[in-house]
Amino acid sequence: MFKEERKETRFEWNMLGDIQAGRPNLGTTMDVAVYRLMQFTLRDVLIQKYGVKEADEIYFMAGEHAGKEFFSNLIKEKTDFNKFVLELKEVLEKLRIGIMRIEKADLENMKFTIVIAEDLDCSGLPVTDEEICTYDEGFLSGLLRSFTGAEFDVKEVDCWCSGDRVCRFSAERKD
Amino acid sequence: MNKDFKEDNASSSFQPGTGELVAKIEIIDRITGTIHNVLKGKKLEVIEIPADLPDNEIRQLVEYVNNFVKEYNSFSDFMYSMARGELDYSPPKSSMVVAQSFKSLQSSLRHLAYVTQRISSGDFEHKVSFMGDFSEAFNKMAQQLKDAFEKIEKQNAELKNANEIITAEKEKSEKLLLNVLPLKVAVELKESGKSEPQLFENVSVFFSDMVGFTALSSNLEPRLLISELNDIFTRFDEIMEKNSCERIKTIGDAYLSVCGMPMKNEAHAYNLVASASEIVKYLNQRNEKAEIKWKVRIGIHSGALVGGIVGVKKYIYDIFGDTINTASRMESCSEPMKINVSETTYDLVKDKFHFVDRGEIEVKGKGRMRMYFMEDGAHE
């Protein structure tokens, strides 16, 4: 199930398991630092083995996959964009992933500016003049693609690591 | 400044042995001027670095000041645009806390603009969160808007419902009005609030009476009696309406109708005689199956009369004039299931129907009058 060789995805939501049952004492949440420990050690190893570009691509793909699964399993609104945004915002806050805010929404041309404050991945990291939320780029891309059926270019334009206080993403439907 | 420095050509120099770094007064003045301009709100200019300025701490200071000047100017432009409400202005790249804070403010304002747009579109579920006091105030306002909107929608629905009831009631009352008034008079009354009495020169008047009604009715249950009359007069009404005639009223078992008023009708006599003929046919057919066999006497006369509304609270459209009396006399001089017409009416329709001349018959209060029976109610 988890360790089979594969050329295409075999991920299923139930692979996340019954956390409540499995952790009756420690519960379903943990320290953000532990999550980041996995994120950045994994990134570290990936860069060592494959280089920065490849590592970024892997992170983006994983994020996109997560976005699609997240949409399928946790988002109920599948038709009305504004209601979808509203629900997504609530779910992201409820799961303490981040505070999502829409700065711009051009539904006609499918262009959006999305801000994630207090982002799980990067808020509070050292400022290094880098945009490092590649996983989030993929995550948003997966969500938007799942909702609209269209492919999106999602790019992080501001990041905590580049000296900003929030992560800002531009998203635009690919022609 | 000491004399040695003034004589030195370099913009700054290091004094070996003392650890002191000296700079020309001009450099210090430019730096001071820059800080002065910051405090006085003036635009800052980059300090020109003299070619002979050595790569030392003074040069580094000037370069830092220049970097500050560039970021400060960009930030000032950004702030100025923000103050004008231009939320699309691209914020400068800067790590200064003050610049980052205002960039966060711009982000919050952009988000508020988006949420406000959603709310203005009627999407009241949108809220702002984690924006301190502003979140509470904004969300409270949004909730109040939602409550007010829902209240208005509820009131609108109630109003719409009330309007539908009023419209239905109005239709009912108009229908009722049409039951007691001719259409033209009802419309006139509705539009102008009044209807003047009017003389109609050429009208035919129909009078009918049930033969032996008093004797029959005394043996019938009142409900059955009313039901019978209702059934018969409803059919009379249909026949009259079909022939462009107008029922004026019923008085007990008597039925009074006209043709040629309030809408003029050249064929008034023809239409009314044809209606009378249909009524006789209808009753004959009805009597074949019905338990109670009703028979009518019918009289028709043509002439002038006055029509108008009588009453203020209870509208009744009535007709007046000797023509009605004569029509009534024609009816009383008629026979069961016969249509008795005056000479005036006869002259108007003699080419259309068959008649039998009854000769002159004494009419109460009018002397002798020539009358005609329509033959078997048959058309020509």
Coordinates of C-alpha atoms in Angstrom, one line a residue:
Chain A
M1 CA 0.0 0.0 0.0
F2 CA 2.6 2.5 1.1
K3 CA 5.8 1.0 -0.3
E4 CA 4.8 -0.5 -3.6
E5 CA 6.7 0.7 -6.6
R6 CA 4.5 2.9 -8.8
K7 CA 4.4 5.0 -12.0
E8 CA 1.2 6.7 -11.2
T9 CA -0.5 7.8 -8.0
R10 CA -1.8 5.2 -5.5
F11 CA -2.6 7.7 -2.9
E12 CA -5.9 7.4 -1.1
W13 CA -7.4 9.6 1.6
N14 CA -7.7 6.6 3.9
M15 CA -3.9 6.3 3.9
L16 CA -4.0 9.2 6.4
G17 CA -5.6 6.7 8.8
D18 CA -7.9 7.1 11.8
I19 CA -5.7 9.5 13.8
Q20 CA -8.2 9.9 16.6
A21 CA -8.2 6.2 17.2
G22 CA -4.5 5.9 16.8
R23 CA -3.6 8.7 19.1
P24 CA -6.2 8.6 21.8
N25 CA -3.8 10.5 24.2
L26 CA -1.8 12.8 22.1
G27 CA -4.7 13.8 19.8
T28 CA -4.8 14.8 16.1
T29 CA -2.6 17.9 16.3
M30 CA 1.2 18.5 16.8
D31 CA 3.7 21.3 16.9
V32 CA 4.2 23.2 13.6
A33 CA 8.0 22.9 14.1
V34 CA 7.7 19.1 13.7
Y35 CA 5.9 19.5 10.4
R36 CA 8.6 21.9 9.3
L37 CA 11.3 19.6 10.4
M38 CA 10.0 17.0 8.0
Q39 CA 9.4 19.6 5.2
F40 CA 12.9 21.1 5.3
T41 CA 14.9 17.9 6.0
L42 CA 13.1 16.3 3.1
R43 CA 13.8 19.4 1.0
D44 CA 17.4 19.2 2.1
V45 CA 17.8 15.6 1.0
L46 CA 15.9 16.1 -2.2
I47 CA 18.2 19.0 -3.1
Q48 CA 21.3 17.0 -2.3
K49 CA 20.1 14.1 -4.5
Y50 CA 18.4 15.9 -7.4
G51 CA 19.2 19.6 -7.2
V52 CA 17.0 22.7 -6.4
K53 CA 15.0 22.6 -9.6
E54 CA 14.1 19.0 -9.3
A55 CA 13.3 19.3 -5.6
D56 CA 11.0 22.2 -6.4
E57 CA 9.2 20.2 -9.0
I58 CA 8.7 17.4 -6.6
Y59 CA 7.3 19.7 -4.0
F60 CA 5.0 21.4 -6.5
M61 CA 3.7 18.0 -7.7
A62 CA 3.1 16.8 -4.2
G63 CA 1.4 20.0 -3.3
E64 CA -0.8 19.8 -6.4
H65 CA -1.7 16.2 -5.6
A66 CA -2.6 17.3 -2.0
G67 CA -4.7 20.2 -3.3
K68 CA -6.8 17.8 -5.4
E69 CA -7.3 15.3 -2.6
F70 CA -8.1 18.2 -0.2
F71 CA -10.7 19.5 -2.6
S72 CA -12.3 16.0 -3.1
N73 CA -12.4 15.1 0.6
L74 CA -12.8 18.3 2.5
I75 CA -14.5 20.8 0.3
K76 CA -18.3 20.5 -0.2
E77 CA -18.9 23.5 -2.5
K78 CA -18.3 22.4 -6.1
T79 CA -20.1 24.9 -8.3
D80 CA -20.2 28.5 -6.9
F81 CA -16.7 30.1 -6.8
N82 CA -17.5 32.6 -4.1
K83 CA -19.0 29.9 -1.8
F84 CA -16.0 27.7 -2.6
V85 CA -13.6 30.5 -1.5
L86 CA -15.6 31.1 1.6
E87 CA -15.6 27.4 2.5
L88 CA -11.9 27.0 1.7
K89 CA -11.0 29.9 3.9
E90 CA -13.0 28.4 6.8
V91 CA -11.4 25.0 6.4
L92 CA -7.9 26.4 6.1
E93 CA -8.4 28.3 9.3
K94 CA -10.1 25.4 11.1
L95 CA -7.2 23.1 10.2
R96 CA -4.8 25.9 11.2
I97 CA -3.0 25.8 7.8
G98 CA -3.2 29.6 7.3
I99 CA -5.4 32.6 7.1
M100 CA -6.5 32.9 3.4
R101 CA -7.5 36.3 2.0
I102 CA -8.4 37.2 -1.5
E103 CA -6.9 40.4 -2.7
K104 CA -8.2 40.3 -6.2
A105 CA -10.6 38.0 -8.0
D106 CA -11.2 38.5 -11.7
L107 CA -13.6 35.7 -12.4
E108 CA -14.0 36.6 -16.0
N109 CA -10.4 36.1 -16.8
M110 CA -9.7 33.7 -14.0
K111 CA -7.0 35.8 -12.4
F112 CA -6.6 35.9 -8.7
T113 CA -4.2 37.3 -6.0
I114 CA -4.4 35.1 -2.9
V115 CA -2.7 35.8 0.3
I116 CA -1.9 33.3 3.1
A117 CA -1.1 34.8 6.4
E118 CA 0.5 32.8 9.2
D119 CA 1.3 30.2 6.7
L120 CA 2.1 26.8 8.1
D121 CA 5.1 26.3 5.9
C122 CA 7.0 29.6 6.2
S123 CA 5.7 32.2 8.6
G124 CA 8.5 33.0 11.0
L125 CA 11.3 31.4 8.9
P126 CA 14.6 33.3 8.5
V127 CA 14.5 36.0 5.8
T128 CA 16.7 34.8 3.0
D129 CA 15.3 36.7 0.0
E130 CA 13.8 33.5 -1.4
E131 CA 10.2 32.5 -2.1
I132 CA 10.1 29.0 -0.7
C133 CA 6.4 27.9 -0.6
T134 CA 6.6 25.7 -3.7
Y135 CA 4.4 23.1 -2.0
D136 CA 1.7 25.8 -1.4
E137 CA 1.9 26.8 -5.1
G138 CA 1.1 23.3 -6.0
F139 CA -1.6 23.0 -3.4
L140 CA -3.4 26.1 -4.7
S141 CA -2.9 25.0 -8.2
G142 CA -4.5 21.6 -7.4
L143 CA -7.5 23.3 -5.6
L144 CA -8.2 25.7 -8.5
R145 CA -7.8 23.0 -11.1
S146 CA -10.1 20.7 -9.2
F147 CA -12.8 23.4 -8.9
T148 CA -12.6 24.9 -12.4
G149 CA -11.3 21.9 -14.4
A150 CA -8.7 24.3 -15.9
E151 CA -5.0 24.4 -15.4
F152 CA -3.5 27.3 -13.5
D153 CA -0.2 29.0 -13.3
V154 CA 0.3 29.7 -9.6
K155 CA 3.4 31.7 -8.5
E156 CA 4.4 32.9 -5.1
V157 CA 5.3 36.5 -5.5
D158 CA 5.9 37.4 -1.8
C159 CA 7.0 35.1 1.0
W160 CA 7.9 35.5 4.6
C161 CA 11.4 34.3 3.5
S162 CA 11.7 37.1 1.0
G163 CA 11.0 39.6 3.7
D164 CA 7.2 39.9 3.6
R165 CA 4.8 39.3 6.4
V166 CA 2.5 37.1 4.4
C167 CA 2.7 34.7 1.4
R168 CA 1.2 36.2 -1.7
F169 CA 0.3 34.0 -4.7
S170 CA -0.8 35.1 -8.2
A171 CA -2.9 32.5 -9.9
E172 CA -3.9 32.7 -13.6
R173 CA -5.7 30.2 -15.8
K174 CA -3.4 28.8 -18.5
D175 CA -4.7 29.6 -22.0
Chain B
M1 CA 37.5 70.9 11.7
N2 CA 41.2 71.1 12.1
K3 CA 43.5 72.8 9.8
D4 CA 45.2 69.6 8.5
F5 CA 41.8 68.2 7.3
K6 CA 41.0 71.3 5.3
E7 CA 44.3 71.1 3.5
D8 CA 43.7 67.4 2.6
N9 CA 42.4 67.0 -0.9
A10 CA 40.7 63.6 -0.3
S11 CA 37.0 63.6 0.8
S12 CA 37.9 61.5 3.8
S13 CA 41.1 60.1 5.2
F14 CA 42.3 57.8 8.0
Q15 CA 44.6 59.3 10.5
P16 CA 47.2 56.6 11.2
G17 CA 48.2 56.2 14.8
T18 CA 45.0 57.9 16.1
G19 CA 42.4 55.4 14.7
E20 CA 40.4 58.5 13.7
L21 CA 38.6 58.8 10.4
V22 CA 38.1 62.3 9.1
A23 CA 35.6 63.4 6.4
K24 CA 35.2 66.6 4.5
I25 CA 32.5 68.8 5.9
E26 CA 30.6 68.7 2.6
I27 CA 30.0 64.9 3.0
I28 CA 28.8 65.4 6.6
D29 CA 26.6 68.3 5.4
R30 CA 25.0 66.1 2.7
I31 CA 24.2 63.3 5.2
T32 CA 22.9 65.9 7.7
G33 CA 20.8 67.4 4.9
T34 CA 19.3 64.1 4.1
I35 CA 18.2 63.4 7.7
H36 CA 16.9 67.0 7.8
N37 CA 14.8 66.4 4.7
V38 CA 13.4 63.2 6.2
L39 CA 12.3 65.1 9.3
K40 CA 10.9 68.1 7.3
G41 CA 9.0 65.9 4.9
K42 CA 11.0 66.9 1.8
K43 CA 11.9 64.6 -1.1
L44 CA 15.2 62.9 -0.6
E45 CA 18.0 62.9 -3.1
V46 CA 20.8 60.3 -3.5
I47 CA 24.1 61.7 -2.3
E48 CA 26.7 61.8 -5.0
I49 CA 29.7 59.8 -4.0
P50 CA 32.9 61.7 -4.7
A51 CA 35.3 59.8 -6.9
D52 CA 38.1 60.3 -4.5
L53 CA 36.2 58.9 -1.5
P54 CA 38.2 55.9 -0.3
D55 CA 36.5 52.6 0.4
N56 CA 36.2 53.1 4.0
E57 CA 33.5 53.4 6.7
I58 CA 32.6 57.0 5.5
R59 CA 31.9 55.6 2.0
Q60 CA 29.9 52.7 3.5
L61 CA 27.9 55.2 5.6
V62 CA 27.1 57.2 2.4
E63 CA 26.1 54.1 0.5
Y64 CA 23.8 53.0 3.4
V65 CA 22.2 56.5 3.5
N66 CA 21.7 56.3 -0.3
N67 CA 20.1 52.8 0.0
F68 CA 17.8 54.3 2.7
V69 CA 17.0 57.3 0.4
K70 CA 16.0 54.9 -2.5
E71 CA 13.8 52.7 -0.2
Y72 CA 12.4 55.8 1.5
N73 CA 11.4 57.5 -1.8
S74 CA 9.8 54.3 -3.1
F75 CA 8.0 53.8 0.2
S76 CA 6.8 57.4 0.2
D77 CA 5.3 57.0 -3.3
F78 CA 3.6 53.8 -2.2
M79 CA 2.2 55.5 0.9
Y80 CA 1.0 58.5 -1.1
S81 CA -0.8 56.2 -3.5
M82 CA -2.3 54.2 -0.6
A83 CA -3.5 57.5 0.9
R84 CA -5.3 58.2 -2.3
G85 CA -7.0 54.8 -2.1
E86 CA -5.1 53.3 -5.0
L87 CA -4.9 49.7 -3.9
D88 CA -3.5 48.4 -7.2
Y89 CA -0.2 50.2 -6.6
S90 CA 2.7 47.7 -6.6
P91 CA 4.4 48.0 -3.2
P92 CA 8.2 48.4 -3.3
K93 CA 10.5 45.5 -2.2
S94 CA 11.7 46.5 1.2
S95 CA 12.6 44.7 4.4
M96 CA 12.0 47.8 6.5
V97 CA 9.4 47.0 9.2
V98 CA 7.5 50.2 8.4
A99 CA 7.3 49.3 4.7
Q100 CA 6.3 45.7 5.5
S101 CA 3.6 46.9 7.9
F102 CA 2.1 49.2 5.3
K103 CA 2.3 46.4 2.7
S104 CA 0.3 44.3 5.2
L105 CA -2.2 47.1 5.5
Q106 CA -2.5 47.3 1.7
S107 CA -3.1 43.6 1.7
S108 CA -5.8 43.9 4.3
L109 CA -7.5 46.7 2.5
R110 CA -7.4 44.8 -0.8
H111 CA -9.0 41.8 1.0
L112 CA -11.6 44.1 2.6
A113 CA -12.4 45.6 -0.8
Y114 CA -13.0 42.0 -2.1
V115 CA -15.2 41.0 0.8
T116 CA -17.1 44.3 0.5
Q117 CA -17.7 43.6 -3.1
R118 CA -19.0 40.1 -2.2
I119 CA -21.3 41.5 0.5
S120 CA -22.6 44.2 -1.9
S121 CA -23.5 41.4 -4.3
G122 CA -25.7 39.9 -1.6
D123 CA -23.2 37.3 -0.4
F124 CA -23.5 38.1 3.3
E125 CA -21.7 35.0 4.5
H126 CA -18.2 36.5 3.8
K127 CA -16.4 37.7 6.9
V128 CA -13.0 39.1 7.7
S129 CA -10.9 37.4 10.3
F130 CA -7.8 38.1 12.3
M131 CA -7.8 41.8 11.6
G132 CA -8.1 42.9 15.2
D133 CA -10.8 45.4 16.1
F134 CA -11.6 45.9 12.4
S135 CA -12.8 42.3 12.0
E136 CA -15.3 42.7 14.8
A137 CA -16.6 46.0 13.5
F138 CA -16.7 44.9 9.9
N139 CA -18.4 41.6 10.7
K140 CA -20.9 43.3 12.9
M141 CA -21.7 45.6 10.1
A142 CA -22.0 42.7 7.6
Q143 CA -24.3 40.9 10.0
Q144 CA -26.5 43.9 10.4
L145 CA -26.7 44.3 6.7
K146 CA -27.6 40.7 6.4
D147 CA -30.3 41.1 9.0
A148 CA -31.7 44.2 7.4
F149 CA -31.6 42.6 3.9
E150 CA -33.4 39.5 5.2
K151 CA -36.0 41.7 6.9
I152 CA -36.5 43.7 3.7
E153 CA -36.8 40.4 1.8
K154 CA -39.3 39.1 4.3
Q155 CA -41.3 42.4 4.1
N156 CA -41.1 42.2 0.3
A157 CA -42.4 38.7 0.3
E158 CA -45.3 39.7 2.7
L159 CA -46.0 42.8 0.5
K160 CA -46.0 40.6 -2.6
N161 CA -48.3 38.2 -0.9
A162 CA -50.6 41.0 0.2
N163 CA -50.5 42.4 -3.3
E164 CA -51.6 39.1 -4.7
I165 CA -54.4 38.9 -2.2
I166 CA -55.4 42.5 -3.1
T167 CA -55.2 41.7 -6.8
A168 CA -57.3 38.6 -6.3
E169 CA -59.8 40.5 -4.2
K170 CA -59.9 43.2 -6.8
E171 CA -60.5 40.7 -9.5
K172 CA -63.3 39.2 -7.4
S173 CA -64.9 42.6 -6.8
E174 CA -64.6 43.5 -10.5
K175 CA -66.2 40.2 -11.4
L176 CA -68.9 40.9 -8.8
L177 CA -69.4 44.3 -10.3
L178 CA -69.7 42.7 -13.8
N179 CA -72.4 40.5 -12.4
V180 CA -74.6 43.4 -11.5
L181 CA -73.5 45.9 -14.1
P182 CA -73.1 45.8 -17.8
L183 CA -69.4 45.7 -18.9
K184 CA -69.3 49.2 -20.4
V185 CA -71.0 50.7 -17.3
A186 CA -68.6 48.8 -14.9
V187 CA -65.6 50.0 -16.8
E188 CA -66.9 53.6 -16.8
L189 CA -67.6 53.3 -13.1
K190 CA -64.1 51.9 -12.4
E191 CA -62.3 54.5 -14.5
S192 CA -64.2 57.6 -13.6
G193 CA -65.9 56.6 -10.3
K194 CA -69.3 57.5 -11.8
S195 CA -71.7 56.6 -14.6
E196 CA -74.2 59.1 -15.9
P197 CA -77.8 57.9 -16.9
Q198 CA -78.1 57.6 -20.6
L199 CA -81.0 57.6 -23.1
F200 CA -80.9 54.7 -25.6
E201 CA -83.1 55.3 -28.6
N202 CA -83.1 51.8 -30.1
V203 CA -83.3 48.9 -27.7
S204 CA -85.3 45.7 -27.4
V205 CA -86.6 44.5 -24.1
F206 CA -87.2 40.9 -23.1
F207 CA -89.5 39.9 -20.3
S208 CA -90.2 36.4 -19.2
D209 CA -92.2 34.8 -16.4
M210 CA -92.5 31.2 -15.2
V211 CA -96.0 29.9 -15.8
G212 CA -97.6 28.7 -12.6
F213 CA -94.6 29.6 -10.5
T214 CA -96.5 30.5 -7.4
A215 CA -98.4 27.2 -7.3
L216 CA -95.3 25.1 -8.1
S217 CA -93.1 26.9 -5.6
S218 CA -95.4 26.4 -2.8
N219 CA -94.9 22.6 -3.2
L220 CA -91.2 22.8 -3.5
E221 CA -88.4 22.9 -0.9
P222 CA -87.0 26.5 -1.0
R223 CA -83.5 25.1 -1.7
L224 CA -84.7 23.1 -4.6
L225 CA -86.7 26.0 -5.9
I226 CA -83.6 28.3 -5.8
S227 CA -81.5 25.5 -7.4
E228 CA -84.0 25.2 -10.2
L229 CA -84.1 28.9 -10.9
N230 CA -80.4 29.2 -10.7
D231 CA -79.9 26.4 -13.2
I232 CA -82.5 27.9 -15.6
F233 CA -81.4 31.5 -15.3
T234 CA -77.8 30.6 -15.6
R235 CA -78.5 29.1 -19.0
F236 CA -80.7 32.1 -19.9
D237 CA -77.6 34.3 -19.0
E238 CA -75.4 32.2 -21.3
I239 CA -77.8 32.4 -24.2
M240 CA -78.2 36.2 -23.7
E241 CA -74.5 36.7 -23.5
K242 CA -73.8 34.6 -26.6
N243 CA -76.3 36.8 -28.5
S244 CA -74.8 40.1 -27.2
C245 CA -77.8 40.7 -25.0
E246 CA -77.6 41.9 -21.4
R247 CA -79.5 40.5 -18.4
I248 CA -80.7 43.5 -16.3
K249 CA -82.2 41.6 -13.4
T250 CA -84.4 38.8 -12.2
I251 CA -87.4 39.5 -9.9
G252 CA -88.4 36.3 -8.4
D253 CA -89.3 34.1 -11.4
A254 CA -89.3 37.1 -13.8
Y255 CA -86.3 37.6 -16.1
L256 CA -85.6 41.0 -17.7
S257 CA -83.0 41.5 -20.4
V258 CA -82.2 44.0 -23.2
C259 CA -80.2 44.3 -26.4
G260 CA -78.9 47.5 -27.9
M261 CA -77.6 49.1 -24.7
P262 CA -75.3 50.2 -23.2
M263 CA -73.4 49.2 -26.4
K264 CA -75.4 50.2 -29.5
N265 CA -76.5 47.3 -31.6
E266 CA -78.4 47.6 -34.9
A267 CA -79.5 44.0 -34.6
H268 CA -81.0 44.5 -31.2
A269 CA -84.4 43.1 -32.0
Y270 CA -83.0 40.2 -34.0
N271 CA -80.6 39.2 -31.3
L272 CA -83.2 39.3 -28.6
V273 CA -85.8 37.4 -30.5
A274 CA -83.2 34.8 -31.4
S275 CA -82.3 34.5 -27.7
A276 CA -85.9 34.1 -26.8
S277 CA -86.2 31.3 -29.4
E278 CA -83.2 29.6 -27.9
I279 CA -84.6 29.8 -24.5
V280 CA -87.8 28.2 -25.5
K281 CA -85.8 25.4 -27.2
Y282 CA -83.6 25.0 -24.1
L283 CA -86.6 24.6 -21.8
N284 CA -88.3 22.2 -24.1
Q285 CA -85.2 20.0 -24.1
R286 CA -84.8 20.4 -20.4
N287 CA -88.4 19.4 -19.8
E288 CA -87.8 16.1 -21.6
K289 CA -85.6 14.9 -18.8
A290 CA -86.3 17.2 -15.8
E291 CA -88.7 16.2 -13.1
I292 CA -90.1 19.6 -12.8
K293 CA -91.4 20.9 -16.1
W294 CA -91.0 24.7 -16.2
K295 CA -92.7 26.8 -18.8
V296 CA -92.2 30.5 -19.6
R297 CA -94.2 33.3 -21.2
I298 CA -92.1 35.7 -23.1
G299 CA -92.8 39.2 -24.3
I300 CA -90.6 41.5 -26.4
H301 CA -90.9 45.1 -27.3
S302 CA -88.5 47.6 -28.9
G303 CA -88.2 51.3 -28.3
A304 CA -86.3 53.9 -26.3
L305 CA -85.3 53.7 -22.6
V306 CA -83.0 55.3 -20.0
G307 CA -80.4 53.2 -18.4
G308 CA -78.4 54.1 -15.3
I309 CA -77.0 53.1 -11.9
V310 CA -79.3 53.3 -9.0
G311 CA -77.9 53.4 -5.5
V312 CA -74.6 54.4 -3.9
K313 CA -73.5 51.5 -1.7
K314 CA -75.4 48.8 -3.5
Y315 CA -75.1 49.4 -7.2
I316 CA -77.9 48.3 -9.4
Y317 CA -78.0 49.1 -13.1
D318 CA -81.7 49.5 -14.0
I319 CA -83.7 50.6 -17.0
F320 CA -86.6 53.0 -17.1
G321 CA -89.3 54.0 -19.6
D322 CA -92.5 53.0 -21.2
T323 CA -90.7 50.5 -23.4
I324 CA -90.2 48.3 -20.4
N325 CA -93.9 48.5 -19.4
T326 CA -94.9 47.6 -22.9
A327 CA -92.5 44.6 -22.9
S328 CA -94.0 43.5 -19.6
R329 CA -97.5 43.8 -21.1
M330 CA -96.3 41.7 -24.1
E331 CA -95.2 39.0 -21.6
S332 CA -98.5 39.1 -19.7
C333 CA -100.4 38.8 -23.0
S334 CA -98.2 35.9 -24.1
E335 CA -98.9 32.2 -23.6
P336 CA -96.8 29.3 -22.1
M337 CA -93.7 28.7 -24.2
K338 CA -94.7 31.4 -26.7
I339 CA -92.8 34.5 -27.7
N340 CA -95.1 37.4 -28.0
V341 CA -93.7 40.5 -29.7
S342 CA -95.1 44.0 -30.2
E343 CA -95.7 45.5 -33.6
T344 CA -92.6 47.6 -33.3
T345 CA -90.4 44.6 -32.7
Y346 CA -92.2 42.7 -35.4
D347 CA -91.5 45.4 -38.0
L348 CA -87.8 45.1 -37.1
V349 CA -87.5 41.3 -37.6
K350 CA -90.4 40.3 -39.7
D351 CA -88.1 39.4 -42.5
K352 CA -86.0 37.2 -40.3
F353 CA -88.5 35.0 -38.4
H354 CA -92.0 33.6 -39.0
F355 CA -94.7 35.2 -37.0
V356 CA -98.4 34.7 -36.6
D357 CA -100.5 37.9 -36.4
R358 CA -102.6 37.8 -33.2
G359 CA -104.5 40.9 -34.2
E360 CA -105.1 43.8 -31.7
I361 CA -105.4 42.8 -28.1
E362 CA -106.5 45.0 -25.2
V363 CA -103.6 46.0 -23.1
K364 CA -104.1 47.2 -19.6
G365 CA -103.5 51.0 -19.5
K366 CA -102.5 51.2 -23.2
G367 CA -105.6 50.3 -25.1
R368 CA -105.5 47.9 -28.0
M369 CA -102.1 46.8 -29.4
R370 CA -101.3 44.5 -32.3
M371 CA -99.2 41.6 -31.3
Y372 CA -97.4 38.6 -33.0
F373 CA -96.4 35.2 -31.8
M374 CA -93.2 33.9 -33.1
E375 CA -94.1 30.7 -34.9
D376 CA -92.7 27.7 -32.9
G377 CA -89.6 29.8 -32.2
A378 CA -88.3 28.7 -35.6
H379 CA -85.8 30.8 -37.6
E380 CA -86.4 31.5 -41.1

